[in-house]
Amino acid sequence: MKSDSPAASDSSDEPLDPNWQHLLNRFLDQTLDAEESAEFARRLREDPSALALCGQRIHFDATLQAALGAKDLEWEETRRIRFNPGGTGPLWSIERQQEFHIGRRRRRVRRQLLRASLVALGLLILGAAAYHFHARHRYQLRNGDFEAMDLSQSPNPESLSILYWQESFSTPQARVLELSRATQGELFAKSGRNVVALQPRAFLNQVLVDARGEPLAAHPGTRVHVTGWYHCRNAPQSRLEACLRFVASGYPLAIQYNLAVQSVDLKDGGWHPIHFDLTLPTDLWRKPDIVSGETPHPPGAIDLHGKPVTLSLDFYSESGELLVDDLALTAEEP
């Protein structure tokens, strides 16, 4: 209830004393020194209006603290500046709007939730783009499965035709073999029924293409991974060489440019894993490595950038036989 006492009406009508206002602020902040404390006590004893104002301030501060508690306190200020050089009004005008809020507003919470949703969506899109980028630059090459040649209906368990292979060159020392039937159950393929059998100095080659049938073009830093299994039969001191090359022409005048070569020594007996990592060099300006036949104009160095790449697996041994199965080819572009 509003008081009708003269002190109360005077305290509400008279302007505030700046010195007393300063003392009140220091008192509420608990920063009064000894001299200010004595002055503060004197004013309370001698000035009824000062006492009334002090009570109002203490009540206001207590109410404010109770209202705030652990809630947020938000002060929002908006300024709009207008420049009007050709109008009849003032050249400059500034409009300012202020809002004071206690607690978190629903609108602000909605903005935060929307912002979090947008961030999550952005991270999802970024992750999908990164996955797409990775999947587009590392992909499986389409290599012919040795099971493509069905020998189950043939009286002969072997064939010189290796489907989807030997596209650049072929050799009678390489053949597809239905292993269990050819060895009368002594050996079995690593997977399926068929394997490729290579005699000494024989090879297996394939023009590399992706799943869409596009040839793998030579680019600096392109990597080709070759995995599979081999079984050496009576072939001690033998090795298998993997080579990425560009085949300019086939027999009778074969011209080949080697891009990357890697070889491994083979173990005799039993199935063992094959693993080659072939990386194309930075400099793709190359001279031919293989030229078979006579030509009046020997080929010179050429730029192999963008040329189709062929994989060749060459078996070097003085005796025995090499069985190859379950080959898988993967390309990785920089």
mmCIF file of C-alpha atoms in Angstrom:
data_model
loop_
_atom_site.group_PDB
_atom_site.id
_atom_site.type_symbol
_atom_site.label_atom_id
_atom_site.label_comp_id
_atom_site.label_asym_id
_atom_site.label_seq_id
_atom_site.Cartn_x
_atom_site.Cartn_y
_atom_site.Cartn_z
ATOM 1 C CA MET A 1 0.000 0.000 0.000
ATOM 2 C CA LYS A 2 1.290 3.438 -0.880
ATOM 3 C CA SER A 3 2.265 5.615 2.067
ATOM 4 C CA ASP A 4 0.847 9.167 2.446
ATOM 5 C CA SER A 5 3.566 10.362 4.822
ATOM 6 C CA PRO A 6 5.338 13.597 3.921
ATOM 7 C CA ALA A 7 8.689 11.826 3.896
ATOM 8 C CA ALA A 8 7.522 9.295 1.374
ATOM 9 C CA SER A 9 5.944 11.874 -0.893
ATOM 10 C CA ASP A 10 8.994 14.076 -0.634
ATOM 11 C CA SER A 11 11.333 11.231 -1.461
ATOM 12 C CA SER A 12 9.324 10.390 -4.568
ATOM 13 C CA ASP A 13 9.022 13.980 -5.770
ATOM 14 C CA GLU A 14 12.422 15.454 -4.983
ATOM 15 C CA PRO A 15 15.347 14.762 -7.316
ATOM 16 C CA LEU A 16 17.890 12.207 -6.129
ATOM 17 C CA ASP A 17 21.040 13.422 -4.428
ATOM 18 C CA PRO A 18 23.993 12.214 -6.543
ATOM 19 C CA ASN A 19 26.175 11.743 -3.468
ATOM 20 C CA TRP A 20 23.520 9.662 -1.750
ATOM 21 C CA GLN A 21 22.960 7.658 -4.930
ATOM 22 C CA HIS A 22 26.689 6.924 -5.015
ATOM 23 C CA LEU A 23 26.685 5.819 -1.378
ATOM 24 C CA LEU A 24 23.684 3.560 -2.006
ATOM 25 C CA ASN A 25 25.390 1.880 -4.940
ATOM 26 C CA ARG A 26 28.553 1.332 -2.911
ATOM 27 C CA PHE A 27 26.480 -0.065 -0.034
ATOM 28 C CA LEU A 28 24.644 -2.540 -2.255
ATOM 29 C CA ASP A 29 27.930 -3.606 -3.838
ATOM 30 C CA GLN A 30 29.459 -3.920 -0.337
ATOM 31 C CA THR A 31 32.378 -1.676 -1.284
ATOM 32 C CA LEU A 32 31.992 1.151 1.279
ATOM 33 C CA ASP A 33 35.204 2.238 2.960
ATOM 34 C CA ALA A 34 35.365 3.478 6.605
ATOM 35 C CA GLU A 35 34.710 7.136 5.771
ATOM 36 C CA GLU A 36 31.826 6.289 3.422
ATOM 37 C CA SER A 37 30.305 3.929 5.997
ATOM 38 C CA ALA A 38 30.255 6.718 8.599
ATOM 39 C CA GLU A 39 28.633 9.119 6.124
ATOM 40 C CA PHE A 40 26.096 6.461 5.104
ATOM 41 C CA ALA A 41 25.086 5.842 8.748
ATOM 42 C CA ARG A 42 24.795 9.587 9.439
ATOM 43 C CA ARG A 43 22.474 10.132 6.438
ATOM 44 C CA LEU A 44 20.219 7.290 7.555
ATOM 45 C CA ARG A 45 19.923 8.811 11.051
ATOM 46 C CA GLU A 46 19.357 12.407 10.002
ATOM 47 C CA ASP A 47 17.521 12.216 6.639
ATOM 48 C CA PRO A 48 14.125 10.383 6.519
ATOM 49 C CA SER A 49 13.998 10.600 2.702
ATOM 50 C CA ALA A 50 17.410 8.921 2.483
ATOM 51 C CA LEU A 51 16.144 6.138 4.726
ATOM 52 C CA ALA A 52 13.040 5.664 2.552
ATOM 53 C CA LEU A 53 15.091 5.585 -0.662
ATOM 54 C CA CYS A 54 17.492 3.059 0.869
ATOM 55 C CA GLY A 55 14.581 0.784 1.740
ATOM 56 C CA GLN A 56 13.205 1.039 -1.804
ATOM 57 C CA ARG A 57 16.590 0.147 -3.314
ATOM 58 C CA ILE A 58 17.087 -2.825 -0.999
ATOM 59 C CA HIS A 59 13.586 -4.097 -1.834
ATOM 60 C CA PHE A 60 14.198 -3.634 -5.566
ATOM 61 C CA ASP A 61 17.527 -5.479 -5.464
ATOM 62 C CA ALA A 62 16.034 -8.368 -3.501
ATOM 63 C CA THR A 63 13.111 -8.631 -5.945
ATOM 64 C CA LEU A 64 15.482 -8.580 -8.935
ATOM 65 C CA GLN A 65 17.716 -11.302 -7.499
ATOM 66 C CA ALA A 66 14.715 -13.490 -6.704
ATOM 67 C CA ALA A 67 13.367 -13.018 -10.237
ATOM 68 C CA LEU A 68 16.671 -13.787 -11.906
ATOM 69 C CA GLY A 69 17.876 -16.727 -9.831
ATOM 70 C CA ALA A 70 19.871 -18.974 -12.211
ATOM 71 C CA LYS A 71 18.062 -17.645 -15.287
ATOM 72 C CA ASP A 72 19.617 -15.864 -18.234
ATOM 73 C CA LEU A 73 19.623 -12.100 -18.391
ATOM 74 C CA GLU A 74 19.484 -10.790 -21.950
ATOM 75 C CA TRP A 75 19.868 -7.202 -23.099
ATOM 76 C CA GLU A 76 19.101 -6.809 -26.793
ATOM 77 C CA GLU A 77 19.754 -3.555 -28.606
ATOM 78 C CA THR A 78 18.939 -2.795 -32.251
ATOM 79 C CA ARG A 79 20.148 0.285 -34.103
ATOM 80 C CA ARG A 80 18.929 1.520 -37.490
ATOM 81 C CA ILE A 81 20.947 4.287 -39.172
ATOM 82 C CA ARG A 82 19.459 6.197 -42.106
ATOM 83 C CA PHE A 83 21.293 8.535 -44.466
ATOM 84 C CA ASN A 84 19.028 10.951 -46.379
ATOM 85 C CA PRO A 85 21.113 13.449 -48.418
ATOM 86 C CA GLY A 86 18.329 14.440 -50.816
ATOM 87 C CA GLY A 87 15.292 14.501 -48.549
ATOM 88 C CA THR A 88 13.664 17.250 -46.540
ATOM 89 C CA GLY A 89 14.373 15.618 -43.209
ATOM 90 C CA PRO A 90 17.648 15.381 -41.319
ATOM 91 C CA LEU A 91 20.745 14.180 -43.120
ATOM 92 C CA TRP A 92 21.374 11.443 -40.550
ATOM 93 C CA SER A 93 18.875 9.666 -38.319
ATOM 94 C CA ILE A 94 19.526 6.919 -35.804
ATOM 95 C CA GLU A 95 16.793 4.765 -34.284
ATOM 96 C CA ARG A 96 17.628 2.601 -31.289
ATOM 97 C CA GLN A 97 15.460 -0.090 -29.745
ATOM 98 C CA GLN A 98 16.300 -1.926 -26.527
ATOM 99 C CA GLU A 99 14.727 -5.028 -25.026
ATOM 100 C CA PHE A 100 15.411 -6.549 -21.622
ATOM 101 C CA HIS A 101 14.570 -10.236 -21.033
ATOM 102 C CA ILE A 102 14.859 -12.517 -18.021
ATOM 103 C CA GLY A 103 15.140 -16.225 -18.795
ATOM 104 C CA ARG A 104 15.636 -17.952 -22.118
ATOM 105 C CA ARG A 105 13.085 -16.909 -24.684
ATOM 106 C CA ARG A 106 11.388 -19.539 -26.803
ATOM 107 C CA ARG A 107 12.407 -17.721 -29.936
ATOM 108 C CA ARG A 108 16.056 -17.895 -28.905
ATOM 109 C CA VAL A 109 15.744 -21.587 -28.054
ATOM 110 C CA ARG A 110 14.194 -22.226 -31.469
ATOM 111 C CA ARG A 111 17.068 -20.359 -33.119
ATOM 112 C CA GLN A 112 19.586 -22.470 -31.244
ATOM 113 C CA LEU A 113 17.804 -25.693 -32.200
ATOM 114 C CA LEU A 114 17.607 -24.557 -35.818
ATOM 115 C CA ARG A 115 21.299 -23.622 -35.769
ATOM 116 C CA ALA A 116 22.209 -27.030 -34.312
ATOM 117 C CA SER A 117 20.087 -28.781 -36.953
ATOM 118 C CA LEU A 118 21.768 -26.831 -39.740
ATOM 119 C CA VAL A 119 25.216 -27.655 -38.353
ATOM 120 C CA ALA A 120 24.314 -31.356 -38.153
ATOM 121 C CA LEU A 121 22.952 -31.267 -41.704
ATOM 122 C CA GLY A 122 26.116 -29.546 -42.918
ATOM 123 C CA LEU A 123 28.302 -32.170 -41.253
ATOM 124 C CA LEU A 124 26.181 -34.909 -42.816
ATOM 125 C CA ILE A 125 26.510 -33.373 -46.280
ATOM 126 C CA LEU A 126 30.244 -32.895 -45.759
ATOM 127 C CA GLY A 127 30.636 -36.520 -44.689
ATOM 128 C CA ALA A 128 28.626 -37.719 -47.690
ATOM 129 C CA ALA A 129 30.745 -35.577 -50.011
ATOM 130 C CA ALA A 130 33.950 -36.929 -48.461
ATOM 131 C CA TYR A 131 32.680 -40.491 -48.869
ATOM 132 C CA HIS A 132 31.676 -39.810 -52.467
ATOM 133 C CA PHE A 133 35.068 -38.243 -53.167
ATOM 134 C CA HIS A 134 36.862 -41.239 -51.665
ATOM 135 C CA ALA A 135 34.643 -43.763 -53.431
ATOM 136 C CA ARG A 136 35.088 -41.989 -56.753
ATOM 137 C CA HIS A 137 38.889 -42.024 -56.509
ATOM 138 C CA ARG A 138 39.331 -45.549 -55.163
ATOM 139 C CA TYR A 139 37.383 -48.139 -57.103
ATOM 140 C CA GLN A 140 37.379 -51.764 -58.105
ATOM 141 C CA LEU A 141 38.655 -52.566 -61.561
ATOM 142 C CA ARG A 142 36.708 -54.974 -63.713
ATOM 143 C CA ASN A 143 38.945 -58.006 -64.082
ATOM 144 C CA GLY A 144 37.798 -61.239 -65.644
ATOM 145 C CA ASP A 145 37.018 -64.091 -63.290
ATOM 146 C CA PHE A 146 38.698 -67.357 -64.212
ATOM 147 C CA GLU A 147 35.333 -69.023 -63.559
ATOM 148 C CA ALA A 148 33.945 -67.344 -66.701
ATOM 149 C CA MET A 149 35.201 -70.321 -68.727
ATOM 150 C CA ASP A 150 32.947 -73.264 -67.818
ATOM 151 C CA LEU A 151 34.916 -76.474 -68.331
ATOM 152 C CA SER A 152 32.465 -78.769 -66.571
ATOM 153 C CA GLN A 153 30.885 -79.863 -69.883
ATOM 154 C CA SER A 154 34.226 -80.326 -71.671
ATOM 155 C CA PRO A 155 36.044 -83.678 -71.694
ATOM 156 C CA ASN A 156 39.290 -81.710 -71.397
ATOM 157 C CA PRO A 157 39.872 -79.978 -68.016
ATOM 158 C CA GLU A 158 41.937 -77.177 -69.589
ATOM 159 C CA SER A 159 41.603 -74.455 -72.224
ATOM 160 C CA LEU A 160 43.982 -72.058 -73.923
ATOM 161 C CA SER A 161 41.218 -69.437 -74.038
ATOM 162 C CA ILE A 162 41.246 -67.229 -70.936
ATOM 163 C CA LEU A 163 38.099 -65.137 -71.168
ATOM 164 C CA TYR A 164 38.571 -61.367 -70.588
ATOM 165 C CA TRP A 165 42.355 -61.807 -70.410
ATOM 166 C CA GLN A 166 45.249 -61.916 -72.901
ATOM 167 C CA GLU A 167 43.788 -58.991 -74.865
ATOM 168 C CA SER A 168 47.121 -57.445 -75.858
ATOM 169 C CA PHE A 169 49.163 -60.640 -76.183
ATOM 170 C CA SER A 170 48.559 -64.349 -75.794
ATOM 171 C CA THR A 171 50.823 -67.326 -75.248
ATOM 172 C CA PRO A 172 50.250 -71.102 -75.462
ATOM 173 C CA GLN A 173 52.118 -71.457 -72.164
ATOM 174 C CA ALA A 174 49.128 -69.965 -70.289
ATOM 175 C CA ARG A 175 45.827 -71.815 -69.903
ATOM 176 C CA VAL A 176 42.722 -72.132 -67.739
ATOM 177 C CA LEU A 177 42.638 -75.311 -65.664
ATOM 178 C CA GLU A 178 39.851 -77.064 -63.755
ATOM 179 C CA LEU A 179 42.332 -77.942 -61.067
ATOM 180 C CA SER A 180 40.676 -80.722 -59.109
ATOM 181 C CA ARG A 181 39.812 -82.667 -62.282
ATOM 182 C CA ALA A 182 43.200 -82.055 -63.909
ATOM 183 C CA THR A 183 45.071 -83.292 -60.810
ATOM 184 C CA GLN A 184 42.532 -86.051 -60.029
ATOM 185 C CA GLY A 185 41.708 -84.504 -56.669
ATOM 186 C CA GLU A 186 45.292 -83.852 -55.595
ATOM 187 C CA LEU A 187 44.873 -80.034 -55.637
ATOM 188 C CA PHE A 188 41.894 -77.702 -55.409
ATOM 189 C CA ALA A 189 41.423 -74.101 -56.489
ATOM 190 C CA LYS A 190 41.597 -71.405 -53.839
ATOM 191 C CA SER A 191 38.068 -70.360 -54.801
ATOM 192 C CA GLY A 192 35.704 -71.844 -57.358
ATOM 193 C CA ARG A 193 36.955 -74.534 -59.728
ATOM 194 C CA ASN A 194 39.298 -72.872 -62.208
ATOM 195 C CA VAL A 195 42.807 -71.465 -61.977
ATOM 196 C CA VAL A 196 45.284 -70.108 -64.514
ATOM 197 C CA ALA A 197 48.396 -72.231 -65.044
ATOM 198 C CA LEU A 198 51.562 -70.503 -66.304
ATOM 199 C CA GLN A 199 54.605 -72.280 -67.685
ATOM 200 C CA PRO A 200 58.081 -70.698 -67.325
ATOM 201 C CA ARG A 201 58.333 -67.387 -69.260
ATOM 202 C CA ALA A 202 54.539 -67.299 -69.670
ATOM 203 C CA PHE A 203 52.433 -64.257 -68.831
ATOM 204 C CA LEU A 204 48.921 -63.102 -68.067
ATOM 205 C CA ASN A 205 47.803 -59.635 -69.194
ATOM 206 C CA GLN A 206 44.698 -57.486 -69.167
ATOM 207 C CA VAL A 207 43.752 -53.976 -70.284
ATOM 208 C CA LEU A 208 42.509 -52.290 -67.093
ATOM 209 C CA VAL A 209 38.956 -50.909 -67.162
ATOM 210 C CA ASP A 210 36.576 -49.762 -64.442
ATOM 211 C CA ALA A 211 33.097 -51.107 -63.741
ATOM 212 C CA ARG A 212 31.626 -48.840 -66.464
ATOM 213 C CA GLY A 213 34.027 -50.165 -69.082
ATOM 214 C CA GLU A 214 36.161 -47.007 -69.179
ATOM 215 C CA PRO A 215 39.901 -47.723 -69.595
ATOM 216 C CA LEU A 216 42.230 -46.750 -66.772
ATOM 217 C CA ALA A 217 44.244 -43.791 -68.096
ATOM 218 C CA ALA A 218 47.826 -43.141 -67.021
ATOM 219 C CA HIS A 219 48.152 -40.231 -64.585
ATOM 220 C CA PRO A 220 51.021 -39.399 -62.221
ATOM 221 C CA GLY A 221 50.527 -40.994 -58.827
ATOM 222 C CA THR A 222 47.802 -43.453 -59.859
ATOM 223 C CA ARG A 223 48.091 -46.641 -57.819
ATOM 224 C CA VAL A 224 46.970 -50.147 -58.762
ATOM 225 C CA HIS A 225 46.623 -52.824 -56.080
ATOM 226 C CA VAL A 226 46.791 -56.479 -57.150
ATOM 227 C CA THR A 227 45.828 -59.239 -54.727
ATOM 228 C CA GLY A 228 45.269 -62.956 -55.180
ATOM 229 C CA TRP A 229 46.801 -66.371 -54.524
ATOM 230 C CA TYR A 230 49.538 -68.457 -56.150
ATOM 231 C CA HIS A 231 50.740 -72.057 -55.930
ATOM 232 C CA CYS A 232 54.164 -73.039 -57.277
ATOM 233 C CA ARG A 233 54.577 -76.628 -58.430
ATOM 234 C CA ASN A 234 58.194 -77.788 -58.666
ATOM 235 C CA ALA A 235 59.399 -74.257 -59.427
ATOM 236 C CA PRO A 236 62.242 -73.385 -57.028
ATOM 237 C CA GLN A 237 64.032 -70.044 -57.434
ATOM 238 C CA SER A 238 61.141 -68.514 -59.338
ATOM 239 C CA ARG A 239 59.592 -65.070 -59.253
ATOM 240 C CA LEU A 240 56.441 -63.286 -60.366
ATOM 241 C CA GLU A 241 56.681 -59.842 -61.913
ATOM 242 C CA ALA A 242 53.791 -57.371 -62.088
ATOM 243 C CA CYS A 243 54.058 -54.537 -64.594
ATOM 244 C CA LEU A 244 51.848 -51.625 -65.616
ATOM 245 C CA ARG A 245 52.581 -50.673 -69.196
ATOM 246 C CA PHE A 246 51.239 -48.966 -72.275
ATOM 247 C CA VAL A 247 51.057 -51.324 -75.244
ATOM 248 C CA ALA A 248 51.587 -49.255 -78.388
ATOM 249 C CA SER A 249 51.393 -52.237 -80.749
ATOM 250 C CA GLY A 250 51.239 -56.023 -80.618
ATOM 251 C CA TYR A 251 53.001 -58.798 -82.489
ATOM 252 C CA PRO A 252 54.754 -59.097 -84.869
ATOM 253 C CA LEU A 253 56.182 -55.638 -83.992
ATOM 254 C CA ALA A 254 55.506 -55.298 -80.285
ATOM 255 C CA ILE A 255 56.188 -51.893 -78.724
ATOM 256 C CA GLN A 256 55.637 -51.527 -74.981
ATOM 257 C CA TYR A 257 56.341 -48.718 -72.495
ATOM 258 C CA ASN A 258 56.729 -49.760 -68.861
ATOM 259 C CA LEU A 259 55.148 -47.482 -66.254
ATOM 260 C CA ALA A 260 55.657 -49.378 -62.986
ATOM 261 C CA VAL A 261 57.295 -52.727 -62.235
ATOM 262 C CA GLN A 262 57.407 -54.837 -59.074
ATOM 263 C CA SER A 263 58.496 -58.459 -58.564
ATOM 264 C CA VAL A 264 58.411 -60.960 -55.690
ATOM 265 C CA ASP A 265 60.211 -64.237 -55.080
ATOM 266 C CA LEU A 266 57.866 -67.206 -54.948
ATOM 267 C CA LYS A 267 57.671 -70.053 -52.459
ATOM 268 C CA ASP A 268 57.361 -73.580 -53.768
ATOM 269 C CA GLY A 269 54.379 -75.670 -52.679
ATOM 270 C CA GLY A 270 51.072 -74.638 -51.116
ATOM 271 C CA TRP A 271 48.883 -71.595 -51.641
ATOM 272 C CA HIS A 272 50.408 -68.201 -50.802
ATOM 273 C CA PRO A 273 48.967 -64.657 -51.064
ATOM 274 C CA ILE A 274 49.826 -62.243 -53.879
ATOM 275 C CA HIS A 275 50.099 -58.537 -53.116
ATOM 276 C CA PHE A 276 51.419 -55.867 -55.470
ATOM 277 C CA ASP A 277 51.217 -52.069 -55.051
ATOM 278 C CA LEU A 278 52.123 -50.350 -58.311
ATOM 279 C CA THR A 279 52.372 -46.533 -58.473
ATOM 280 C CA LEU A 280 52.742 -44.562 -61.694
ATOM 281 C CA PRO A 281 55.688 -42.119 -61.645
ATOM 282 C CA THR A 282 55.479 -38.347 -61.810
ATOM 283 C CA ASP A 283 57.365 -38.216 -65.102
ATOM 284 C CA LEU A 284 55.387 -40.063 -67.775
ATOM 285 C CA TRP A 285 57.733 -39.159 -70.615
ATOM 286 C CA ARG A 286 59.183 -42.592 -71.479
ATOM 287 C CA LYS A 287 61.157 -44.500 -74.070
ATOM 288 C CA PRO A 288 59.935 -47.975 -75.112
ATOM 289 C CA ASP A 289 61.180 -50.812 -72.933
ATOM 290 C CA ILE A 290 60.247 -53.619 -75.305
ATOM 291 C CA VAL A 291 60.593 -53.508 -79.086
ATOM 292 C CA SER A 292 60.351 -56.894 -80.806
ATOM 293 C CA GLY A 293 60.954 -57.144 -84.548
ATOM 294 C CA GLU A 294 62.796 -54.914 -86.949
ATOM 295 C CA THR A 295 61.675 -51.432 -87.929
ATOM 296 C CA PRO A 296 63.445 -48.824 -90.083
ATOM 297 C CA HIS A 297 62.363 -46.105 -87.676
ATOM 298 C CA PRO A 298 62.822 -47.134 -84.015
ATOM 299 C CA PRO A 299 60.201 -45.513 -81.786
ATOM 300 C CA GLY A 300 61.347 -42.725 -79.478
ATOM 301 C CA ALA A 301 60.175 -41.353 -76.168
ATOM 302 C CA ILE A 302 56.551 -40.242 -75.898
ATOM 303 C CA ASP A 303 54.296 -38.711 -73.250
ATOM 304 C CA LEU A 304 52.209 -41.513 -71.739
ATOM 305 C CA HIS A 305 49.830 -39.192 -69.908
ATOM 306 C CA GLY A 306 46.248 -40.367 -70.548
ATOM 307 C CA LYS A 307 47.282 -43.588 -72.308
ATOM 308 C CA PRO A 308 45.367 -46.802 -71.444
ATOM 309 C CA VAL A 309 47.138 -48.964 -68.880
ATOM 310 C CA THR A 310 47.661 -52.721 -69.205
ATOM 311 C CA LEU A 311 48.585 -55.054 -66.344
ATOM 312 C CA SER A 312 50.975 -57.907 -67.069
ATOM 313 C CA LEU A 313 51.920 -60.767 -64.718
ATOM 314 C CA ASP A 314 55.066 -62.579 -65.886
ATOM 315 C CA PHE A 315 56.313 -65.888 -64.465
ATOM 316 C CA TYR A 316 60.102 -66.312 -64.465
ATOM 317 C CA SER A 317 61.406 -69.782 -63.670
ATOM 318 C CA GLU A 318 63.595 -72.512 -65.145
ATOM 319 C CA SER A 319 61.098 -75.274 -64.452
ATOM 320 C CA GLY A 320 57.780 -76.141 -62.900
ATOM 321 C CA GLU A 321 54.420 -74.409 -63.124
ATOM 322 C CA LEU A 322 52.645 -71.494 -61.441
ATOM 323 C CA LEU A 323 48.956 -71.614 -60.528
ATOM 324 C CA VAL A 324 47.181 -68.266 -60.048
ATOM 325 C CA ASP A 325 43.691 -67.813 -58.601
ATOM 326 C CA ASP A 326 41.260 -65.298 -57.124
ATOM 327 C CA LEU A 327 42.859 -62.141 -58.539
ATOM 328 C CA ALA A 328 41.378 -58.770 -57.533
ATOM 329 C CA LEU A 329 42.411 -55.390 -58.960
ATOM 330 C CA THR A 330 41.806 -51.985 -57.366
ATOM 331 C CA ALA A 331 42.794 -48.531 -58.641
ATOM 332 C CA GLU A 332 43.371 -45.399 -56.576
ATOM 333 C CA GLU A 333 43.704 -42.032 -58.273
ATOM 334 C CA PRO A 334 45.446 -39.072 -56.571
#
